[in-house]
CSV table of C-alpha atoms in Angstrom, one decimal:
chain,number,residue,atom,x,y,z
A,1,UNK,CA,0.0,0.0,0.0
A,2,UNK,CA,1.0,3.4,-1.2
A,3,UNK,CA,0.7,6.1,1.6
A,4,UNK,CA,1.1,9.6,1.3
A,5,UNK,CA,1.7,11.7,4.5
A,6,UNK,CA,1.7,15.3,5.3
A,7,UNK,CA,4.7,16.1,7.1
A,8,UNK,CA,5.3,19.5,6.5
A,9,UNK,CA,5.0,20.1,10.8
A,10,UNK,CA,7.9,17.9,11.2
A,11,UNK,CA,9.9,21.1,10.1
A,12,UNK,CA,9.3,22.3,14.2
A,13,UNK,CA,8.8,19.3,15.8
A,14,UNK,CA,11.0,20.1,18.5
A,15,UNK,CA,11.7,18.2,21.8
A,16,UNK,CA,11.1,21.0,24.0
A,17,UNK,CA,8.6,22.2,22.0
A,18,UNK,CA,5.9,20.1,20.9
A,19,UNK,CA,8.0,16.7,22.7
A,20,UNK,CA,8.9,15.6,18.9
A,21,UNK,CA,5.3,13.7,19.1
A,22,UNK,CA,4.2,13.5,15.7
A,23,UNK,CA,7.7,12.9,14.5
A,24,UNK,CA,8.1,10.0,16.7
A,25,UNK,CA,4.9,8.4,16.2
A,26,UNK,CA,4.8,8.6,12.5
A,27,UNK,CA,8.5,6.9,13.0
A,28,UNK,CA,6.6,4.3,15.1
A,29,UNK,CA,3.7,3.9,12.4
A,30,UNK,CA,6.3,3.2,9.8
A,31,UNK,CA,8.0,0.6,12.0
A,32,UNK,CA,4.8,-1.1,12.7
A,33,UNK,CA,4.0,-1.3,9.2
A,34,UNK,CA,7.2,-2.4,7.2
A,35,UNK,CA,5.0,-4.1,4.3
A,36,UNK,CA,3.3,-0.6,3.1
A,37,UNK,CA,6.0,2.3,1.3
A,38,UNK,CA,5.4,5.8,2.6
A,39,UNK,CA,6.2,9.0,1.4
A,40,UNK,CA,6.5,12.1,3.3
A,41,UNK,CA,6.0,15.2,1.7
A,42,UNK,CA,7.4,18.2,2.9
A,43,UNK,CA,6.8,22.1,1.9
A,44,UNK,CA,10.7,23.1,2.3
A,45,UNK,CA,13.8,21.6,3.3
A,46,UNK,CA,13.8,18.4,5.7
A,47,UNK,CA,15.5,19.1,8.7
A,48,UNK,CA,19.5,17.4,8.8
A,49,UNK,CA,18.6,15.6,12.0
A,50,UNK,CA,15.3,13.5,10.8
A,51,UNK,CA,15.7,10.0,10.6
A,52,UNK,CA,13.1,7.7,9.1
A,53,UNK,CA,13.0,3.8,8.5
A,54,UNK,CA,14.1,2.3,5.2
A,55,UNK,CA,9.9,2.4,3.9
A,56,UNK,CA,10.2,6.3,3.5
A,57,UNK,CA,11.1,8.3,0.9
A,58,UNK,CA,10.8,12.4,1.8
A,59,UNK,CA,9.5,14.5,-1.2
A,60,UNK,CA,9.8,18.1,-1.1
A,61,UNK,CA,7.3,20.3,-2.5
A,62,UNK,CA,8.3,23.8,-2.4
A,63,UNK,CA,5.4,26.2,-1.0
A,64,UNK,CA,5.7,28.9,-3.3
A,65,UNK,CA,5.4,31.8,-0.1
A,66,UNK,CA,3.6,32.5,2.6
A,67,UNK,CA,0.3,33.7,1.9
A,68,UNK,CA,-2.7,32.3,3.2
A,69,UNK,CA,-3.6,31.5,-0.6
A,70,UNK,CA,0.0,29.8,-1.2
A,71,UNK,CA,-0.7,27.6,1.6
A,72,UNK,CA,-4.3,26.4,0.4
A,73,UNK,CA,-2.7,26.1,-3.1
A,74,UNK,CA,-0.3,23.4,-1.7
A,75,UNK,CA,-2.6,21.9,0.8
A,76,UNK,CA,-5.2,21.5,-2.2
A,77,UNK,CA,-3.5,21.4,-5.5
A,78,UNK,CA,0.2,20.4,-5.1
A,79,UNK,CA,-0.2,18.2,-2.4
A,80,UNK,CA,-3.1,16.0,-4.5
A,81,UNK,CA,-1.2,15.9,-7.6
A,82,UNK,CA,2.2,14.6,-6.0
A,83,UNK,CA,-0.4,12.1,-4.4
A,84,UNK,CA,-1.8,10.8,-7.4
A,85,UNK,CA,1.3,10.5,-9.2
A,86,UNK,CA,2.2,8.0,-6.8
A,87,UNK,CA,-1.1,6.3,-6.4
A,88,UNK,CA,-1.5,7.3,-2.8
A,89,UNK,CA,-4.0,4.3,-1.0
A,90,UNK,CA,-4.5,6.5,2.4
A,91,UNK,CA,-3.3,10.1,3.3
A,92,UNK,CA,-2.1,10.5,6.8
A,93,UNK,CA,-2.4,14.7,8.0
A,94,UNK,CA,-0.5,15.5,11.0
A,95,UNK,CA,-1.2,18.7,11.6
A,96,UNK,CA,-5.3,18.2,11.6
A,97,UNK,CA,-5.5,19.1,7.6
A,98,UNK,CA,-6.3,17.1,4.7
A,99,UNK,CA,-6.6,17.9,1.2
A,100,UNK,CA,-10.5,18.6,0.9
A,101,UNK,CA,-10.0,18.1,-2.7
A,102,UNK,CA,-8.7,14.5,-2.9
A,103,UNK,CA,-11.0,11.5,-2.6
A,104,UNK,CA,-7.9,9.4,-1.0
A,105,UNK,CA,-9.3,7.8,2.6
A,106,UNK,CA,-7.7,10.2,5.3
A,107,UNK,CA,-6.7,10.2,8.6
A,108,UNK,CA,-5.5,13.0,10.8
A,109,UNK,CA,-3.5,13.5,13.9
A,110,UNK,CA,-5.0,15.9,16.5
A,111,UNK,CA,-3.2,17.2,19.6
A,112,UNK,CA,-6.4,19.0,21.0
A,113,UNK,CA,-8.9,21.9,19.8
A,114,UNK,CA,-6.8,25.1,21.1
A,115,UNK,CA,-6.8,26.8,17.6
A,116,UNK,CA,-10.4,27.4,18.4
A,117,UNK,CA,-9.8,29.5,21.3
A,118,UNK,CA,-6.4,31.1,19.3
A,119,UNK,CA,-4.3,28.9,21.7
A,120,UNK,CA,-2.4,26.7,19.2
A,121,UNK,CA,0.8,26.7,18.7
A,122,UNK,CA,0.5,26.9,15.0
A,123,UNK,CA,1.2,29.9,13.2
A,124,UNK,CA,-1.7,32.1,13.3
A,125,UNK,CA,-2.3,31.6,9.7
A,126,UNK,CA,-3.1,28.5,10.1
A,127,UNK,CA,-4.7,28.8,13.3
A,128,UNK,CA,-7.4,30.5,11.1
A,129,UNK,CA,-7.8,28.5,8.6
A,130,UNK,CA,-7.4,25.0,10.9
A,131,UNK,CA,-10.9,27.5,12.4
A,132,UNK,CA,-12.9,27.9,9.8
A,133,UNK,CA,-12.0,24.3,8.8
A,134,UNK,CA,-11.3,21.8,11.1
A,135,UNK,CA,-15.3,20.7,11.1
A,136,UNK,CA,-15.1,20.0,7.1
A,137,UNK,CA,-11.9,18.0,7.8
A,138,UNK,CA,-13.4,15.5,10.7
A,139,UNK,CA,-16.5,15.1,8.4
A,140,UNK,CA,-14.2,13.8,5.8
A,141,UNK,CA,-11.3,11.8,8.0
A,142,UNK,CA,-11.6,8.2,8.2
A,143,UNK,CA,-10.2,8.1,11.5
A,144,UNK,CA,-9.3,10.5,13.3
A,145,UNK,CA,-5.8,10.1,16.1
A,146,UNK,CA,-5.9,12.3,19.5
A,147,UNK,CA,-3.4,11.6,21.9
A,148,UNK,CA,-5.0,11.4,25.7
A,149,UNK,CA,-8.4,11.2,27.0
A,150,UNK,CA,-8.9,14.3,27.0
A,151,UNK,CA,-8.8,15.4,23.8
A,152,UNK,CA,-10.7,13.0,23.0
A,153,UNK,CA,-13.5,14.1,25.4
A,154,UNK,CA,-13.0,17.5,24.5
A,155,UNK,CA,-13.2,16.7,20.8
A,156,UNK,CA,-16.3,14.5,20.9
A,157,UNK,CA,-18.3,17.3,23.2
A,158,UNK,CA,-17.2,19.5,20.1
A,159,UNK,CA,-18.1,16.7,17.3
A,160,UNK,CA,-20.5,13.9,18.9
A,161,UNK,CA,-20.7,12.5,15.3
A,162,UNK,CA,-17.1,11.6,15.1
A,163,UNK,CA,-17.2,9.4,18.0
A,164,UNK,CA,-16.8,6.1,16.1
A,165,UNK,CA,-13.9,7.2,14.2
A,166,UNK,CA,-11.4,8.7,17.5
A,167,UNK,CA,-9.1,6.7,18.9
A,168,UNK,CA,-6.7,7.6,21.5
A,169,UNK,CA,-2.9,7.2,21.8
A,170,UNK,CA,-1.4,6.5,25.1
A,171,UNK,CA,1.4,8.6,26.2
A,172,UNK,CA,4.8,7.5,26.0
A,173,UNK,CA,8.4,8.8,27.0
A,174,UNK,CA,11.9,6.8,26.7
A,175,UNK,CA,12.6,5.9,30.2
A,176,UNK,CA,15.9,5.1,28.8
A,177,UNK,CA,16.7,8.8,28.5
A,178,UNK,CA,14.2,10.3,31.3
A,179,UNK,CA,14.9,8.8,34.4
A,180,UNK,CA,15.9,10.2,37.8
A,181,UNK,CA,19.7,11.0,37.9
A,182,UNK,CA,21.7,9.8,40.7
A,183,UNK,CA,23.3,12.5,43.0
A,184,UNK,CA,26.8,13.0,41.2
A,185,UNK,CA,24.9,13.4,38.0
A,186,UNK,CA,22.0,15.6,39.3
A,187,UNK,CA,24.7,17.7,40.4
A,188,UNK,CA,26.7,18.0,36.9
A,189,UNK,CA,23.8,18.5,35.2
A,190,UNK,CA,23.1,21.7,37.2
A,191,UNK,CA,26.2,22.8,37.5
A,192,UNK,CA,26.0,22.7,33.2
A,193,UNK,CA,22.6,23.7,32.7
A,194,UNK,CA,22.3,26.6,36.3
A,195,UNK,CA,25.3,27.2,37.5
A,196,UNK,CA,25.1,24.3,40.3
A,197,UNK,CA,22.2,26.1,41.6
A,198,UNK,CA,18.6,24.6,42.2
A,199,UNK,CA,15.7,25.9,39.7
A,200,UNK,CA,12.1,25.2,38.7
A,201,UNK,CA,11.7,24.4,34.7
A,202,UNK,CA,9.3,25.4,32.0
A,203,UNK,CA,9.1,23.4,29.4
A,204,UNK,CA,7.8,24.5,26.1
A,205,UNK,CA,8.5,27.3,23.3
A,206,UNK,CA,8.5,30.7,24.1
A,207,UNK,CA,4.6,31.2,23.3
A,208,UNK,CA,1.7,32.9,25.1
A,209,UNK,CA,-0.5,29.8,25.3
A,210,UNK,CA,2.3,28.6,27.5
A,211,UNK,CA,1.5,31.1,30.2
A,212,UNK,CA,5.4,32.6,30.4
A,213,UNK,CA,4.7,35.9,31.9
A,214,UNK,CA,2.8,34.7,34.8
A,215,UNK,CA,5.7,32.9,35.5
A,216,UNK,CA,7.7,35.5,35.5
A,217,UNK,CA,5.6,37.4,37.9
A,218,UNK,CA,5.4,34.4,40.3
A,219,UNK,CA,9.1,34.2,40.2
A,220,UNK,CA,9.6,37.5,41.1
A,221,UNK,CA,7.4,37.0,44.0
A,222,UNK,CA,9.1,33.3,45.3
A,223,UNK,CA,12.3,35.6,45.3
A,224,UNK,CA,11.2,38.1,47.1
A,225,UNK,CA,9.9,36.2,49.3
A,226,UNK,CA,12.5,33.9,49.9
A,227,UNK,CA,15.9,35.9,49.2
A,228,UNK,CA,17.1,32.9,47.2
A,229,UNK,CA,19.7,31.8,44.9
A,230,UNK,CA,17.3,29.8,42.8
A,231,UNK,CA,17.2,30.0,39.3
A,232,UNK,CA,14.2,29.6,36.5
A,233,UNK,CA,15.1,27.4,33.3
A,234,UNK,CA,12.8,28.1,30.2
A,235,UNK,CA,13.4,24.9,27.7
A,236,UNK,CA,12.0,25.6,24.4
A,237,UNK,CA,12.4,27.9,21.0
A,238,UNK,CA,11.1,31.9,20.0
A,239,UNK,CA,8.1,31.5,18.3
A,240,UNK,CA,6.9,34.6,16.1
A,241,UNK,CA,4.1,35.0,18.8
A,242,UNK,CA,6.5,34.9,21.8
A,243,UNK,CA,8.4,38.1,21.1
A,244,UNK,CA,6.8,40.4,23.7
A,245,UNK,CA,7.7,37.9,26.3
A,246,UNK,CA,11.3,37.9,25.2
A,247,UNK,CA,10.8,41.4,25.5
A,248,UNK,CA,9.3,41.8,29.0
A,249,UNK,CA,12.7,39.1,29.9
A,250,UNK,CA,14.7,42.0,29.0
A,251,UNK,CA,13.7,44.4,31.7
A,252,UNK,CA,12.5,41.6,34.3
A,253,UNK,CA,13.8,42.6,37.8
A,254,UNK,CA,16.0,38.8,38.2
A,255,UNK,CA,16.9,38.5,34.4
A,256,UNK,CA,19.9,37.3,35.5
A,257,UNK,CA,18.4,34.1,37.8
A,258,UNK,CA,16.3,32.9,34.4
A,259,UNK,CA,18.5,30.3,32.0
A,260,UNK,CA,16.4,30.3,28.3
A,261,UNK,CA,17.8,27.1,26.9
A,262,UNK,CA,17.2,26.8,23.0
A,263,UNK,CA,17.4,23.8,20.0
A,264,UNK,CA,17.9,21.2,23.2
A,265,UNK,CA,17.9,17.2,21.9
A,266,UNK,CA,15.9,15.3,23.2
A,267,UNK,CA,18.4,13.5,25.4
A,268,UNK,CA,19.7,17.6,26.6
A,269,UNK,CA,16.0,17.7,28.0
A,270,UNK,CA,15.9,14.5,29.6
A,271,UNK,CA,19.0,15.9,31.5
A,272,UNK,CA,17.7,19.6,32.0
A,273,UNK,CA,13.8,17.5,33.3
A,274,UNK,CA,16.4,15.1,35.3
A,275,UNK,CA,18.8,17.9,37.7
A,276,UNK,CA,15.5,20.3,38.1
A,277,UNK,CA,14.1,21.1,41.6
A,278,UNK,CA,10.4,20.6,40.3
A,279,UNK,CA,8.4,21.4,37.3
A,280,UNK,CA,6.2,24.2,36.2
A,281,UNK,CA,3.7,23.5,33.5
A,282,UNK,CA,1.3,26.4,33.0
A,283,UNK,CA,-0.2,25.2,30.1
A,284,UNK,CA,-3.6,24.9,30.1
A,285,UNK,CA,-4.9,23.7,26.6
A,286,UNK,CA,-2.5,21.2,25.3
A,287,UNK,CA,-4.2,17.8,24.8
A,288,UNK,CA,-0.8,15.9,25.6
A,289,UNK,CA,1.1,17.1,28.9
A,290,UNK,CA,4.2,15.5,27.7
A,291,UNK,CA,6.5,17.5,30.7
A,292,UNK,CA,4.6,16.0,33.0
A,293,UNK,CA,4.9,12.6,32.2
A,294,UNK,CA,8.7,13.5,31.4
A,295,UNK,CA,9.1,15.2,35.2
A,296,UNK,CA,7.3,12.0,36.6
A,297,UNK,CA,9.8,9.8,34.7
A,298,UNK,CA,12.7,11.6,36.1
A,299,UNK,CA,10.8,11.6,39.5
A,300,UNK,CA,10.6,15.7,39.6
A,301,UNK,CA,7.5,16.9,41.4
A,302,UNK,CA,5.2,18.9,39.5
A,303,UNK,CA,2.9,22.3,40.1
A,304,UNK,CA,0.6,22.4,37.0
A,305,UNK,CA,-2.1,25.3,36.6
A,306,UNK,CA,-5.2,24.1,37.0
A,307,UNK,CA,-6.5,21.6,33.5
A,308,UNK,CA,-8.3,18.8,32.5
A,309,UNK,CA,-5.4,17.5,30.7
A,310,UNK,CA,-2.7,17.9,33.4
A,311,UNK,CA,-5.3,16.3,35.9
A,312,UNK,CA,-4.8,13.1,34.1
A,313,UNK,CA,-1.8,12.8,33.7
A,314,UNK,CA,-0.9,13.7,37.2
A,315,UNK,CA,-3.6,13.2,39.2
A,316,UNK,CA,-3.1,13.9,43.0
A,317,UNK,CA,1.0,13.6,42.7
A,318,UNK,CA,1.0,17.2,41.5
A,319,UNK,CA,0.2,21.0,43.0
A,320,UNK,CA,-2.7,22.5,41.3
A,321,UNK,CA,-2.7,26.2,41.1
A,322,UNK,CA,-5.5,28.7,39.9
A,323,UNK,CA,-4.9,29.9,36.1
A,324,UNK,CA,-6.5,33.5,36.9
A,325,UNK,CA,-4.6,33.8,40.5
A,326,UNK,CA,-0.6,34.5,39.8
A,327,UNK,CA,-0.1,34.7,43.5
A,328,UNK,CA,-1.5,31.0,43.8
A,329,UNK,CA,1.1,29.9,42.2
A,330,UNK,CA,3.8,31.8,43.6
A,331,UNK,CA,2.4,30.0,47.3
A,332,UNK,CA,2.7,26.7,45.7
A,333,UNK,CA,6.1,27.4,44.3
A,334,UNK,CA,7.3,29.2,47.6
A,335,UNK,CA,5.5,25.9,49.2
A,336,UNK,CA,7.3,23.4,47.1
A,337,UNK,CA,10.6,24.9,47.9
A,338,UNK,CA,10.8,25.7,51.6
A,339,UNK,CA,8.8,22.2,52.3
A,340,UNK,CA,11.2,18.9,51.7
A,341,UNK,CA,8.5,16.8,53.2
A,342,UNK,CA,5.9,17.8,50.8
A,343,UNK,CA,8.0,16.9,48.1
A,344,UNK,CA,8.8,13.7,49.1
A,345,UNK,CA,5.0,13.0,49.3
A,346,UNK,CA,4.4,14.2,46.3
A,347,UNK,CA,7.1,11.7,44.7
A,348,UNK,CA,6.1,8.7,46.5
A,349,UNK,CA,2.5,8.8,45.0
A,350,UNK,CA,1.8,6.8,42.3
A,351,UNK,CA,0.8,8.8,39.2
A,352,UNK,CA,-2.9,7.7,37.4
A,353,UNK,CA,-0.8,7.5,33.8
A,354,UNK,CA,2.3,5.5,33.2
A,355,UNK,CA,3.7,6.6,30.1
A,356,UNK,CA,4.9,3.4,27.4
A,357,UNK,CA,8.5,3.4,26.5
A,358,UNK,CA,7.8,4.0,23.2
A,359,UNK,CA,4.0,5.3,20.9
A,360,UNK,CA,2.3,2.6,20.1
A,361,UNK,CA,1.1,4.1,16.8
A,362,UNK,CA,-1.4,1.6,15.6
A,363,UNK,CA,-3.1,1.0,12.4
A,364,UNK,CA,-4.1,4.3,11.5
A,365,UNK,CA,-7.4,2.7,9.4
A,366,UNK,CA,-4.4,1.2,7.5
């Protein structure tokens, strides 16, 4: 079987980013399914570092600029051409899209719905047009690939009709890489990555659906508060949304305690997840809570604001903190850090999710 994927989000799937999810379960579909040939097509260069089994063969179709017309023209007329040249047998869309033009069967990968509330972290071009589409494009999917429970929830309280077409990936993370670090390498790790001194990490690119700048402000507070050496670490890349935070970083009061780590590998952010004092994930609309599940891994506590998402993956093993309440989580940061005891409860709870060692990527309607 001939099948043509759309891989053209590959180009930023980034492990601090997005957790290198699609790249690694399109990887693991490929694996899983030696007997069928796929080819990826791409709208620009393929990144130096992508490595795919022997059944793929990259194709680049060059988007002609970056217009929201230029990207419908490739989406809908270059992509179906280079499709039926090959005799495509399925189409697999990562990035929610399909061709609404080609009659191949489809499916689609969706992380969750936050395009709809302008809280993706796609470009917000195609935040738009994922908006004013994404209801023509689970109409027409064959089977449609979310990647927790819920997304899937969410999506199905969105689209009842789709409900016998989801399925839902469970969460994985190579505990090969993320695991906790003994005490000599804890303490290499932070001196490489903070200086030797103790810090809470963000994980994820410098966006505002990541929630950055309350951070910042509840940083400022912990360290008022606690006349402390400690230090913030930001893993993840500028996005072309993100530049007023790196902005307001410019003239924060302790610029100088925050580390902004860029273009980590995957096995730099198991180390960074590893030596951290705990975790802050204030994201609150990603379907998949990867640095959760990576800080569990790694056996770093977590404080999470308050989401559907980040109560499944964590359960009662995590601090919750009010999204509208900055000073909330300032407490449960100050609270995490002064209180040893609390975070050794924390870590000897069992989490409700443990992640596979590897996605599981199925058949895809294959």
């Amino acid at each position: 079987m001939q099948i043509a994927v759309n891989a053209t989000c590959l180009r930023r799937d980034l492990p601090a980013d997005t957790g290198q999810v699609a790249t690694e379960i399109i990887s693991a579909l490929c694996r899983q399914q030696p007997e069928h040939r796929f080819t990826f097509y791409f709208d620009g260069e393929v990144p130096a570092q992508l490595n795919f089994p022997a059944n793929v063969t990259t194709v680049v179709l060059p988007l002609k600029g970056n217009k929201a017309w230029h990207h419908y023209w490739w989406l809908e007329w270059q992509l179906p051409r280079a499709m039926k040249a090959i005799k495509a047998d399925h189409y697999i869309g990562l990035d929610s899209a399909l061709p609404l033009r080609s009659k191949v069967p489809a499916t689609i990968l969706l992380r969750d719905l936050s395009f709809l509330k302008d809280a993706g972290l796609q470009p917000a071009q195609e935040q738009a047009s994922l908006k004013k589409k994404i209801t023509r494009y689970l109409d027409r999917a064959q089977q449609i690939v979310v990647l927790s429970d819920t997304a899937k929830a969410e999506l199905l309280r969105y689209a009842p009709g789709a409900r016998n077409k989801v399925s839902a990936l469970k969460a994985a993370v190579d505990s090969s890489l993320f695991r906790p670090l003994e005490w000599d390498d804890r303490e290499a790790a932070k001196k490489a990555w903070s200086g030797g001194v103790e810090y809470f990490l963000v994980t994820g690119s410098i966006h505002p659906r990541n929630n950055i700048m309350p951070v910042f402000k509840a940083f400022s507070a912990l360290k008022k508060r606690q006349r402390t050496n400690l230090k913030l670490v930001l893993a993840g890349n500028l996005t072309a949304a993100g530049a007023d935070i790196v902005q307001a970083l410019e003239s924060f009061k302790f610029r100088h305690d925050v580390v902004w780590l860029q273009d980590l590998t995957i096995a730099q952010l198991a180390e960074v997840t590893g030596a951290a004092y705990a975790l802050v994930y204030p994201a609150r609309f990603d379907g998949l809570p990867l640095p959760i599940y990576m800080a569990q891994r790694c056996k770093v506590p977590v404080i999470a604001l308050e989401s559907e998402a980040a109560r499944e993956a964590a359960g009662d093993t995590a601090l919750y903190t009010d999204p509208a309440n900055v000073d909330d989580l300032a407490e449960k940061m100050s609270l995490l850090y002064k209180d040893e005891q609390l975070r050794s409860r924390l870590l000897a709870k069992e989490p409700p999710v443990i992640p596979a060692n590897g996605w599981d990527a199925g058949n895809w309607g294959i």
